Short mmCIF file of C-alpha atoms in Angstrom, two decimals:
data_model
loop_
_atom_site.label_atom_id
_atom_site.label_comp_id
_atom_site.label_asym_id
_atom_site.label_seq_id
_atom_site.Cartn_x
_atom_site.Cartn_y
_atom_site.Cartn_z
CA UNK A 11 36.74 -15.50 21.08
CA UNK A 12 33.11 -16.15 19.80
CA UNK A 13 31.99 -14.07 17.13
CA UNK A 14 29.01 -12.01 17.44
CA UNK A 15 25.48 -13.63 16.24
CA UNK A 16 23.94 -12.51 13.08
CA UNK A 17 21.08 -11.47 11.78
CA UNK A 18 18.95 -10.96 8.25
CA UNK A 19 17.20 -7.65 6.88
CA UNK A 20 13.87 -9.55 6.87
CA UNK A 21 12.50 -6.43 4.20
CA UNK A 22 13.14 -9.00 1.21
CA UNK A 23 14.59 -11.92 3.24
CA UNK A 24 11.78 -14.35 2.47
CA UNK A 25 13.25 -18.17 2.71
CA UNK A 26 10.90 -21.60 0.84
CA UNK A 27 11.82 -25.06 0.40
CA UNK A 28 14.44 -25.86 -2.25
CA UNK A 29 12.41 -27.60 -5.51
CA UNK A 30 9.23 -26.24 -4.39
CA UNK A 31 7.93 -24.22 -7.10
CA UNK A 32 4.86 -22.75 -5.04
CA UNK A 33 6.98 -22.12 -2.79
CA UNK A 34 8.73 -20.19 -4.89
CA UNK A 35 5.86 -18.14 -6.24
CA UNK A 36 4.64 -17.56 -3.30
CA UNK A 37 7.65 -16.13 -1.59
CA UNK A 38 7.59 -13.77 -4.66
CA UNK A 39 3.37 -12.52 -3.73
CA UNK A 40 5.04 -11.84 0.11
CA UNK A 41 7.21 -9.57 -1.10
CA UNK A 42 4.40 -7.38 -2.43
CA UNK A 43 3.97 -5.06 0.11
CA UNK A 44 7.05 -3.76 -0.63
CA UNK A 45 7.07 -4.04 -3.80
CA UNK A 46 4.09 -1.88 -3.00
CA UNK A 47 5.89 0.73 -0.99
CA UNK A 48 9.03 1.41 -3.10
CA UNK A 49 7.52 0.72 -6.44
CA UNK A 50 3.91 2.53 -5.83
CA UNK A 51 4.33 4.59 -3.23
CA UNK A 52 7.82 6.46 -4.11
CA UNK A 53 7.15 6.38 -7.67
CA UNK A 54 3.81 8.18 -7.02
CA UNK A 55 4.88 10.69 -5.21
CA UNK A 56 8.04 11.39 -7.72
CA UNK A 57 5.75 12.06 -10.63
CA UNK A 58 2.24 12.82 -9.53
CA UNK A 59 2.35 14.04 -5.48
CA UNK A 60 -1.18 13.80 -4.94
CA UNK A 61 -2.44 13.77 -1.58
CA UNK A 62 -4.70 11.00 -1.67
CA UNK A 63 -1.70 8.99 -2.59
CA UNK A 64 0.15 10.45 0.11
CA UNK A 65 -2.10 10.26 2.74
CA UNK A 66 -2.71 6.74 1.90
CA UNK A 67 0.86 5.71 2.29
CA UNK A 68 0.79 7.67 5.56
CA UNK A 69 -2.21 5.29 6.74
CA UNK A 70 0.12 2.43 5.82
CA UNK A 71 3.33 3.57 7.64
CA UNK A 72 0.82 4.38 10.58
CA UNK A 73 -0.95 1.15 10.67
CA UNK A 74 2.90 -0.98 10.61
CA UNK A 75 3.95 1.73 13.71
CA UNK A 76 0.43 0.25 15.17
CA UNK A 77 1.51 -3.48 14.35
CA UNK A 78 4.08 -3.16 15.95
CA UNK A 79 3.07 -1.74 19.12
CA UNK A 80 0.76 -5.01 19.24
CA UNK A 81 3.44 -7.27 18.04
CA UNK A 82 5.72 -6.07 21.12
CA UNK A 83 2.96 -5.57 23.35
CA UNK A 84 1.31 -9.11 22.87
CA UNK A 85 4.72 -10.73 22.15
CA UNK A 86 3.47 -14.02 20.37
CA UNK A 87 5.97 -16.41 18.87
CA UNK A 88 6.01 -16.79 15.23
CA UNK A 89 5.31 -21.18 14.69
CA UNK A 90 8.16 -23.75 15.10
CA UNK A 91 9.08 -22.97 11.97
CA UNK A 92 10.24 -20.33 12.93
CA UNK A 93 13.77 -21.77 13.55
CA UNK A 94 14.07 -22.73 9.98
CA UNK A 95 13.36 -19.16 8.52
CA UNK A 96 15.54 -17.77 11.13
CA UNK A 97 12.23 -15.77 12.66
CA UNK A 98 12.01 -16.79 16.32
CA UNK A 99 13.88 -13.93 17.61
CA UNK A 100 10.47 -11.51 16.22
CA UNK A 101 6.92 -12.08 17.39
CA UNK A 102 3.93 -12.82 14.66
CA UNK A 103 0.62 -11.52 15.57
CA UNK A 104 -0.22 -9.62 14.00
CA UNK A 105 0.87 -10.94 10.70
CA UNK A 106 2.30 -7.58 9.56
CA UNK A 107 2.03 -8.44 5.55
CA UNK A 108 -1.57 -9.41 5.86
CA UNK A 109 -2.14 -6.00 7.64
CA UNK A 110 -0.53 -4.23 5.08
CA UNK A 111 -1.77 -6.22 1.88
CA UNK A 112 -5.83 -5.81 3.78
CA UNK A 113 -5.07 -1.98 4.75
CA UNK A 114 -4.58 -1.85 0.91
CA UNK A 115 -7.07 -3.76 -0.30
CA UNK A 116 -10.04 -2.39 1.47
CA UNK A 117 -8.78 1.43 1.10
CA UNK A 118 -8.27 1.21 -2.69
CA UNK A 119 -12.27 -0.49 -2.90
CA UNK A 120 -13.84 2.26 -0.77
CA UNK A 121 -11.51 4.40 -3.07
CA UNK A 122 -12.49 3.34 -6.51
CA UNK A 123 -16.15 2.74 -5.04
CA UNK A 124 -15.85 6.38 -4.35
CA UNK A 125 -14.78 7.65 -7.89
CA UNK A 126 -11.23 8.51 -6.59
CA UNK A 127 -8.36 8.00 -8.89
CA UNK A 128 -6.92 8.57 -12.15
CA UNK A 129 -9.39 7.32 -14.43
CA UNK A 130 -13.13 6.77 -14.29
CA UNK A 131 -14.31 2.83 -14.99
CA UNK A 132 -18.30 1.07 -14.60
CA UNK A 133 -16.95 -2.12 -13.76
CA UNK A 134 -15.08 -1.59 -10.55
CA UNK A 135 -15.50 -5.32 -9.68
CA UNK A 136 -12.37 -5.44 -11.91
CA UNK A 137 -10.67 -2.99 -10.76
CA UNK A 138 -10.39 -3.98 -7.03
CA UNK A 139 -10.39 -8.05 -8.54
CA UNK A 140 -6.55 -7.28 -7.84
CA UNK A 141 -5.34 -5.22 -5.32
CA UNK A 142 -8.11 -8.13 -2.53
CA UNK A 143 -6.50 -11.55 -4.93
CA UNK A 144 -3.18 -10.34 -3.46
CA UNK A 145 -4.17 -10.11 -0.19
CA UNK A 146 -5.41 -13.31 -0.10
CA UNK A 147 -2.03 -15.11 -1.94
CA UNK A 148 -0.08 -12.61 1.06
CA UNK A 149 -2.01 -14.01 3.67
CA UNK A 150 -1.63 -17.94 2.42
CA UNK A 151 1.96 -17.35 1.35
CA UNK A 152 2.41 -16.47 4.87
CA UNK A 153 1.39 -19.45 6.52
CA UNK A 154 2.48 -21.96 3.59
CA UNK A 155 5.89 -20.57 4.18
CA UNK A 156 5.93 -20.70 7.86
CA UNK A 157 5.81 -17.59 8.65
CA UNK A 158 2.72 -17.37 10.79
CA UNK A 159 -0.11 -19.55 12.28
CA UNK A 160 -3.71 -19.08 10.39
CA UNK A 161 -4.63 -16.89 13.86
CA UNK A 162 -1.77 -14.94 13.11
CA UNK A 163 -2.75 -13.80 9.72
CA UNK A 164 -6.41 -13.61 10.32
CA UNK A 165 -6.22 -11.57 12.90
CA UNK A 166 -3.73 -9.25 10.44
CA UNK A 167 -6.18 -8.93 8.26
CA UNK A 168 -8.89 -8.38 10.51
CA UNK A 169 -6.90 -4.98 11.88
CA UNK A 170 -5.64 -4.31 8.32
CA UNK A 171 -9.75 -4.29 7.32
CA UNK A 172 -10.56 -2.17 10.45
CA UNK A 173 -7.62 0.03 10.24
CA UNK A 174 -8.12 0.87 6.32
CA UNK A 175 -11.12 1.29 6.68
CA UNK A 176 -10.96 3.74 9.60
CA UNK A 177 -8.66 5.45 8.24
CA UNK A 178 -10.56 6.15 4.72
CA UNK A 179 -13.11 8.21 6.56
CA UNK A 180 -10.52 10.12 8.64
CA UNK A 181 -8.99 11.09 4.77
CA UNK A 182 -12.46 11.67 3.41
CA UNK A 183 -14.22 13.03 6.21
CA UNK A 184 -11.77 14.81 8.25
CA UNK A 185 -8.96 15.74 6.89
CA UNK A 186 -10.28 16.44 3.21
CA UNK A 187 -11.43 20.18 4.15
CA UNK A 188 -7.51 20.94 4.79
CA UNK A 189 -6.68 19.83 1.09
CA UNK A 190 -6.78 22.88 -0.04
CA UNK A 191 -4.92 24.27 2.46
CA UNK A 192 -2.20 21.94 2.10
CA UNK A 193 -1.82 22.65 -2.19
CA UNK A 194 -1.53 26.45 -1.12
CA UNK A 195 0.80 26.09 1.63
CA UNK A 196 4.88 26.62 1.07
CA UNK A 197 4.74 22.89 0.51
CA UNK A 198 2.35 22.18 -1.78
CA UNK A 199 3.47 25.44 -4.04
CA UNK A 200 7.07 23.85 -3.82
CA UNK A 201 6.88 20.55 -4.60
CA UNK A 202 3.82 20.81 -7.00
CA UNK A 203 0.98 18.79 -4.11
CA UNK A 204 -2.14 18.34 -5.57
CA UNK A 205 -5.64 16.87 -4.99
CA UNK A 206 -7.61 15.62 -8.02
CA UNK A 207 -10.05 13.12 -6.49
CA UNK A 208 -12.70 16.10 -7.61
CA UNK A 209 -12.00 15.04 -10.99
CA UNK A 210 -13.90 11.95 -12.43
CA UNK A 211 -11.64 11.09 -14.77
CA UNK A 212 -7.63 12.59 -14.21
CA UNK A 213 -5.99 10.89 -17.49
CA UNK A 214 -8.48 12.46 -19.58
CA UNK A 215 -8.62 15.48 -18.18
CA UNK A 216 -4.63 15.89 -17.99
CA UNK A 217 -4.41 14.61 -21.30
CA UNK A 218 -6.69 17.27 -22.90
CA UNK A 219 -5.16 20.07 -21.11
CA UNK A 220 -1.61 18.74 -22.42
CA UNK A 221 -3.16 18.85 -26.35
CA UNK A 222 -4.69 22.28 -25.70
CA UNK A 223 -1.33 23.46 -24.23
CA UNK A 224 0.65 22.14 -27.10
CA UNK A 225 -2.35 23.40 -30.10
CA UNK A 226 -2.00 26.61 -28.26
CA UNK A 227 2.03 27.14 -28.32
CA UNK A 228 2.16 25.41 -32.14
CA UNK A 229 -0.60 27.99 -33.28
CA UNK A 230 1.71 31.14 -31.35
CA UNK A 231 4.97 29.45 -33.18
CA UNK A 232 2.89 29.66 -36.37
#
């Protein structure tokens, strides 16, 4: 009796040619979207619970649903190397990794230039350099490792930039007025959901308030 075929979980299943040091490096780069999602946004919700960050994450999730819908509709095959990677049963246009990273890069850039973030900085170029560098490396890695064609990663990156910019406008021009309502709702109060985008330097604000609270507590105990 023939055994049923097996399929790998592709979330962290990245292959590279044995002995290829550049391929090994780019394989880890391909996992950056996973690190951002699990390490970044999950940690953000646990420790920060900022509405801007939560809607940022929601936009990335919506973007991935859009990507999957387009892939299913277009059904463009991956390059021939998909056989070695055991990925021929999935579609390649547009690249979801490229779309994710370019969505992240443009959204992060717009947040930085609008002054939304944990700290205030005058050298905004330095802050936004890393996400764009990671986005370009991720795009290159998907072609180098054989998961996508150049056209597929370019399509993903273009769609990511478009959706990221559009979602930023939706959040900060349409949904932003509802942030106080969310903060004052049962959900907001129960989970301490907050919006600090109106505070120029959140880290300094929290630092000053923490020190002030400690000094007041010390004064009461004396």
